[in-house]
PDB file of C-alpha atoms in Angstrom:
ATOM      1  CA  MET A 150     -31.974  10.323  20.311  1.00 76.00           C
ATOM      2  CA  SER A 151     -34.268   7.311  19.908  1.00 88.00           C
ATOM      3  CA  SER A 152     -34.790   4.959  22.846  1.00 92.00           C
ATOM      4  CA  SER A 153     -32.921   2.199  20.971  1.00 94.00           C
ATOM      5  CA  VAL A 154     -29.908   4.455  20.445  1.00 96.00           C
ATOM      6  CA  SER A 155     -30.091   5.575  24.098  1.00 95.00           C
ATOM      7  CA  GLN A 156     -30.150   1.948  25.292  1.00 96.00           C
ATOM      8  CA  ALA A 157     -27.135   1.106  23.147  1.00 96.00           C
ATOM      9  CA  ARG A 158     -25.267   4.227  24.272  1.00 97.00           C
ATOM     10  CA  ALA A 159     -25.832   3.259  27.903  1.00 96.00           C
ATOM     11  CA  LEU A 160     -24.449  -0.239  27.242  1.00 97.00           C
ATOM     12  CA  PHE A 161     -21.432   1.102  25.328  1.00 96.00           C
ATOM     13  CA  ALA A 162     -20.623   3.862  27.807  1.00 96.00           C
ATOM     14  CA  SER A 163     -16.855   3.399  27.397  1.00 95.00           C
ATOM     15  CA  MET A 164     -17.008   3.538  23.577  1.00 97.00           C
ATOM     16  CA  PRO A 165     -15.711   6.867  22.237  1.00 97.00           C
ATOM     17  CA  ASP A 166     -18.487   9.168  20.969  1.00 97.00           C
ATOM     18  CA  GLN A 167     -16.915   9.324  17.502  1.00 95.00           C
ATOM     19  CA  VAL A 168     -16.976   5.524  17.166  1.00 96.00           C
ATOM     20  CA  PHE A 169     -20.513   5.212  18.492  1.00 97.00           C
ATOM     21  CA  ASN A 170     -21.927   8.025  16.349  1.00 95.00           C
ATOM     22  CA  GLU A 171     -20.129   7.167  13.103  1.00 93.00           C
ATOM     23  CA  TRP A 172     -20.280   3.376  13.320  1.00 93.00           C
ATOM     24  CA  LEU A 173     -23.331   2.352  15.316  1.00 95.00           C
ATOM     25  CA  VAL A 174     -26.115   4.960  15.285  1.00 96.00           C
ATOM     26  CA  GLU A 175     -27.136   4.468  11.636  1.00 92.00           C
ATOM     27  CA  ARG A 176     -26.921   0.681  12.009  1.00 93.00           C
ATOM     28  CA  ILE A 177     -29.057   0.721  15.164  1.00 95.00           C
ATOM     29  CA  GLU A 178     -31.651   2.820  13.370  1.00 93.00           C
ATOM     30  CA  SER A 179     -31.704   0.500  10.339  1.00 91.00           C
ATOM     31  CA  ALA A 180     -31.202  -2.935  11.955  1.00 91.00           C
ATOM     32  CA  GLY A 181     -32.927  -2.312  15.279  1.00 92.00           C
ATOM     33  CA  TRP A 182     -31.896  -2.884  18.843  1.00 94.00           C
ATOM     34  CA  PRO A 183     -31.137  -5.099  20.705  1.00 93.00           C
ATOM     35  CA  PRO A 184     -28.550  -6.626  18.352  1.00 94.00           C
ATOM     36  CA  VAL A 185     -29.844 -10.033  17.266  1.00 92.00           C
ATOM     37  CA  GLY A 186     -29.384 -12.067  14.103  1.00 92.00           C
ATOM     38  CA  PRO A 187     -26.643 -12.700  11.558  1.00 91.00           C
ATOM     39  CA  ARG A 188     -26.352  -9.065  10.426  1.00 90.00           C
ATOM     40  CA  TRP A 189     -25.563  -7.891  13.943  1.00 94.00           C
ATOM     41  CA  ASN A 190     -23.234 -10.841  14.508  1.00 91.00           C
ATOM     42  CA  ALA A 191     -21.232  -9.777  11.440  1.00 89.00           C
ATOM     43  CA  LEU A 192     -21.280  -6.079  12.397  1.00 90.00           C
ATOM     44  CA  LEU A 193     -19.980  -6.888  15.865  1.00 93.00           C
ATOM     45  CA  GLY A 194     -17.217  -9.142  14.551  1.00 90.00           C
ATOM     46  CA  GLY A 195     -18.689 -12.221  16.210  1.00 90.00           C
ATOM     47  CA  TYR A 196     -18.568 -10.687  19.693  1.00 92.00           C
ATOM     48  CA  THR A 197     -21.677 -10.163  21.807  1.00 94.00           C
ATOM     49  CA  SER A 198     -22.804  -6.647  22.661  1.00 95.00           C
ATOM     50  CA  ASP A 199     -22.005  -7.396  26.324  1.00 95.00           C
ATOM     51  CA  THR A 200     -18.434  -8.245  25.327  1.00 94.00           C
ATOM     52  CA  TRP A 201     -18.175  -5.038  23.264  1.00 95.00           C
ATOM     53  CA  ALA A 202     -19.178  -3.133  26.390  1.00 96.00           C
ATOM     54  CA  THR A 203     -15.970  -4.377  28.059  1.00 96.00           C
ATOM     55  CA  PHE A 204     -13.559  -3.350  25.270  1.00 96.00           C
ATOM     56  CA  SER A 205     -10.948  -0.710  25.963  1.00 96.00           C
ATOM     57  CA  TRP A 206     -10.307   1.951  23.299  1.00 97.00           C
ATOM     58  CA  ASN A 207      -7.328   3.909  22.010  1.00 97.00           C
ATOM     59  CA  GLN A 208      -6.978   6.188  19.031  1.00 97.00           C
ATOM     60  CA  GLU A 209      -3.706   5.400  17.276  1.00 98.00           C
ATOM     61  CA  GLU A 210      -1.832   6.162  14.078  1.00 97.00           C
ATOM     62  CA  LEU A 211      -1.062   2.916  12.262  1.00 97.00           C
ATOM     63  CA  ASP A 212       0.516   1.817   9.011  1.00 96.00           C
ATOM     64  CA  LEU A 213      -2.654   0.114   7.783  1.00 96.00           C
ATOM     65  CA  TYR A 214      -0.834  -1.404   4.812  1.00 94.00           C
ATOM     66  CA  ASN A 215       1.481  -3.550   6.920  1.00 95.00           C
ATOM     67  CA  LEU A 216      -1.059  -4.935   9.395  1.00 97.00           C
ATOM     68  CA  THR A 217      -1.908  -8.628   9.296  1.00 97.00           C
ATOM     69  CA  TYR A 218      -5.686  -8.714   8.802  1.00 97.00           C
ATOM     70  CA  SER A 219      -8.153 -11.476   9.621  1.00 96.00           C
ATOM     71  CA  LYS A 220      -9.316 -13.786   6.832  1.00 96.00           C
ATOM     72  CA  GLU A 221     -12.725 -12.068   6.809  1.00 94.00           C
ATOM     73  CA  SER A 222     -11.188  -8.593   6.527  1.00 96.00           C
ATOM     74  CA  ILE A 223      -8.919  -9.766   3.686  1.00 97.00           C
ATOM     75  CA  ARG A 224     -11.936 -11.288   1.903  1.00 95.00           C
ATOM     76  CA  ILE A 225     -13.798  -7.978   2.107  1.00 95.00           C
ATOM     77  CA  ILE A 226     -10.814  -5.866   0.966  1.00 95.00           C
ATOM     78  CA  LYS A 227     -10.202  -8.252  -1.929  1.00 96.00           C
ATOM     79  CA  GLY A 228     -13.875  -8.219  -2.957  1.00 95.00           C
ATOM     80  CA  LEU A 229     -14.146  -4.431  -2.795  1.00 94.00           C
ATOM     81  CA  SER A 230     -10.862  -4.072  -4.686  1.00 93.00           C
ATOM     82  CA  GLU A 231     -11.937  -6.486  -7.428  1.00 93.00           C
ATOM     83  CA  ALA A 232     -15.245  -4.641  -7.805  1.00 91.00           C
ATOM     84  CA  ARG A 233     -13.703  -1.133  -7.755  1.00 86.00           C
ATOM     85  CA  PHE A 234     -10.435  -1.604  -9.628  1.00 85.00           C
ATOM     86  CA  GLY A 235     -11.070  -4.781 -11.629  1.00 87.00           C
ATOM     87  CA  GLY A 236     -14.657  -4.237 -12.731  1.00 87.00           C
ATOM     88  CA  VAL A 237     -15.674  -7.623 -11.276  1.00 90.00           C
ATOM     89  CA  GLU A 238     -19.418  -8.020 -10.720  1.00 91.00           C
ATOM     90  CA  ASN A 239     -19.392  -9.574  -7.259  1.00 91.00           C
ATOM     91  CA  ALA A 240     -21.412  -9.051  -4.069  1.00 90.00           C
ATOM     92  CA  TYR A 241     -19.386  -5.910  -3.316  1.00 88.00           C
ATOM     93  CA  ALA A 242     -20.174  -4.311  -6.676  1.00 87.00           C
ATOM     94  CA  SER A 243     -23.812  -3.974  -5.634  1.00 87.00           C
ATOM     95  CA  ILE A 244     -23.244  -2.279  -2.258  1.00 89.00           C
ATOM     96  CA  GLU A 245     -25.373   0.843  -2.177  1.00 86.00           C
ATOM     97  CA  ARG A 246     -23.332   3.996  -2.907  1.00 87.00           C
ATOM     98  CA  SER A 247     -20.067   1.982  -2.930  1.00 88.00           C
ATOM     99  CA  GLU A 248     -18.687   3.622  -6.080  1.00 88.00           C
ATOM    100  CA  GLU A 249     -19.627   7.085  -4.796  1.00 92.00           C
ATOM    101  CA  ARG A 250     -17.969   6.383  -1.441  1.00 92.00           C
ATOM    102  CA  MET A 251     -14.779   5.236  -3.177  1.00 91.00           C
ATOM    103  CA  ARG A 252     -14.675   8.407  -5.288  1.00 93.00           C
ATOM    104  CA  ARG A 253     -15.161  10.616  -2.212  1.00 95.00           C
ATOM    105  CA  ILE A 254     -12.393   8.761  -0.358  1.00 95.00           C
ATOM    106  CA  HIS A 255     -10.084   9.161  -3.373  1.00 92.00           C
ATOM    107  CA  GLN A 256     -10.739  12.900  -3.556  1.00 94.00           C
ATOM    108  CA  TYR A 257     -10.227  13.325   0.187  1.00 95.00           C
ATOM    109  CA  VAL A 258      -6.907  11.430   0.146  1.00 93.00           C
ATOM    110  CA  LYS A 259      -5.790  13.338  -2.936  1.00 91.00           C
ATOM    111  CA  SER A 260      -6.255  16.674  -1.160  1.00 94.00           C
ATOM    112  CA  THR A 261      -5.202  15.711   2.399  1.00 95.00           C
ATOM    113  CA  ARG A 262      -2.986  12.596   2.126  1.00 93.00           C
ATOM    114  CA  LYS A 263      -5.174  11.140   4.909  1.00 96.00           C
ATOM    115  CA  LEU A 264      -8.204   8.868   5.042  1.00 96.00           C
ATOM    116  CA  PRO A 265     -11.432  10.555   6.112  1.00 96.00           C
ATOM    117  CA  GLY A 266     -12.216   9.947   9.779  1.00 93.00           C
ATOM    118  CA  SER A 267     -10.772   7.057  11.734  1.00 95.00           C
ATOM    119  CA  VAL A 268     -11.219   3.412  10.834  1.00 97.00           C
ATOM    120  CA  VAL A 269     -12.317   1.050  13.615  1.00 97.00           C
ATOM    121  CA  LEU A 270     -10.255  -2.077  14.224  1.00 97.00           C
ATOM    122  CA  ILE A 271     -10.103  -4.889  16.739  1.00 96.00           C
ATOM    123  CA  ASP A 272      -6.533  -5.266  17.945  1.00 96.00           C
ATOM    124  CA  GLY A 273      -4.469  -7.970  16.300  1.00 92.00           C
ATOM    125  CA  PRO A 274      -2.822  -9.748  14.790  1.00 94.00           C
ATOM    126  CA  PRO A 275      -4.914 -10.640  13.083  1.00 96.00           C
ATOM    127  CA  TRP A 276      -6.554  -7.214  12.907  1.00 97.00           C
ATOM    128  CA  GLU A 277     -10.298  -7.196  12.289  1.00 96.00           C
ATOM    129  CA  ILE A 278     -11.770  -4.273  10.333  1.00 97.00           C
ATOM    130  CA  ILE A 279     -15.028  -3.298  12.001  1.00 96.00           C
ATOM    131  CA  ASP A 280     -15.628  -0.016  10.181  1.00 95.00           C
ATOM    132  CA  GLY A 281     -13.604   1.357   7.272  1.00 96.00           C
ATOM    133  CA  CYS A 282     -13.366  -1.412   4.668  1.00 96.00           C
ATOM    134  CA  HIS A 283     -13.919   1.043   1.784  1.00 95.00           C
ATOM    135  CA  ARG A 284     -11.314   3.422   3.188  1.00 96.00           C
ATOM    136  CA  ILE A 285      -8.717   0.703   3.775  1.00 97.00           C
ATOM    137  CA  THR A 286      -9.378  -0.743   0.304  1.00 95.00           C
ATOM    138  CA  MET A 287      -8.689   2.666  -1.261  1.00 94.00           C
ATOM    139  CA  TYR A 288      -5.625   3.149   0.955  1.00 94.00           C
ATOM    140  CA  VAL A 289      -4.179  -0.238  -0.041  1.00 92.00           C
ATOM    141  CA  GLY A 290      -4.902   0.496  -3.725  1.00 90.00           C
ATOM    142  CA  TRP A 291      -3.237   3.898  -3.408  1.00 88.00           C
ATOM    143  CA  ILE A 292      -0.108   2.403  -1.768  1.00 89.00           C
ATOM    144  CA  ARG A 293       0.138  -0.357  -4.405  1.00 88.00           C
ATOM    145  CA  ASN A 294      -0.130   2.137  -7.280  1.00 87.00           C
ATOM    146  CA  LYS A 295       3.454   3.296  -7.838  1.00 77.00           C
ATOM    147  CA  GLU A 296       2.294   6.625  -9.300  1.00 78.00           C
ATOM    148  CA  LEU A 297       0.055   7.398  -6.302  1.00 76.00           C
ATOM    149  CA  ALA A 298       1.998   5.795  -3.444  1.00 71.00           C
ATOM    150  CA  GLY A 299       3.819   9.008  -2.477  1.00 80.00           C
ATOM    151  CA  GLY A 300       0.521  10.875  -2.264  1.00 85.00           C
ATOM    152  CA  VAL A 301      -0.782   9.174   0.858  1.00 91.00           C
ATOM    153  CA  ASP A 302       0.634   9.160   4.371  1.00 94.00           C
ATOM    154  CA  ARG A 303       1.509   5.678   5.576  1.00 93.00           C
ATOM    155  CA  LEU A 304       0.274   6.409   9.117  1.00 96.00           C
ATOM    156  CA  GLN A 305      -3.496   6.779   9.399  1.00 97.00           C
ATOM    157  CA  LYS A 306      -5.844   7.322  12.346  1.00 97.00           C
ATOM    158  CA  ALA A 307      -7.620   4.302  13.757  1.00 98.00           C
ATOM    159  CA  TRP A 308      -9.747   3.579  16.789  1.00 98.00           C
ATOM    160  CA  VAL A 309      -8.464   0.308  18.216  1.00 98.00           C
ATOM    161  CA  ALA A 310     -10.758  -1.844  20.336  1.00 97.00           C
ATOM    162  CA  ARG A 311      -9.097  -4.257  22.699  1.00 96.00           C
ATOM    163  CA  PRO A 312     -11.197  -7.031  24.151  1.00 88.00           C
ATOM    164  CA  PRO A 313     -10.387  -8.393  27.596  1.00 84.00           C
ATOM    165  CA  ARG A 314      -8.133 -11.426  27.314  1.00 77.00           C
ATOM    166  CA  ASP A 315     -10.886 -13.825  28.409  1.00 69.00           C
ATOM    167  CA  ALA A 316     -13.241 -12.556  25.647  1.00 54.00           C
ATOM    168  CA  LEU A 317     -11.119 -13.453  22.636  1.00 53.00           C
ATOM    169  CA  ALA A 318     -13.351 -15.037  19.996  1.00 51.00           C
TER     170      ALA A 318
END
């Protein structure tokens, strides 16, 4: 484990290993640590890393289709959906490996009725998607498609981060 990853792990001691390993490690290695700049601000949902260190965590099964998402999360889902299902050439159409990721998610759901892994959300409403925009986009598309809707379970696993009341952004 690199020293940057070790520093972050020490700060986020209460973060579940699955969340840390699947969401943060690759980003720390590519964007550096400590988390400074607009990219990190977006990745952390506008919260500081010190605030993230105070979040409590629960793994839950949620009906992701019926959650009320933040404006930013809706913008991302809409952009990914337009690029994937509508052939729109937008900023989301050029995300590296986006099409491949969507295909893998589709195949996984088709064989298991579940999304791969657990998405990461900040408790709502409005709910903020921190990790899992591609998965939730495919899930929403699957539910909306009348022919596919019965092939996916409505309840899906999610890690839910809950900030302390005084930290709400």
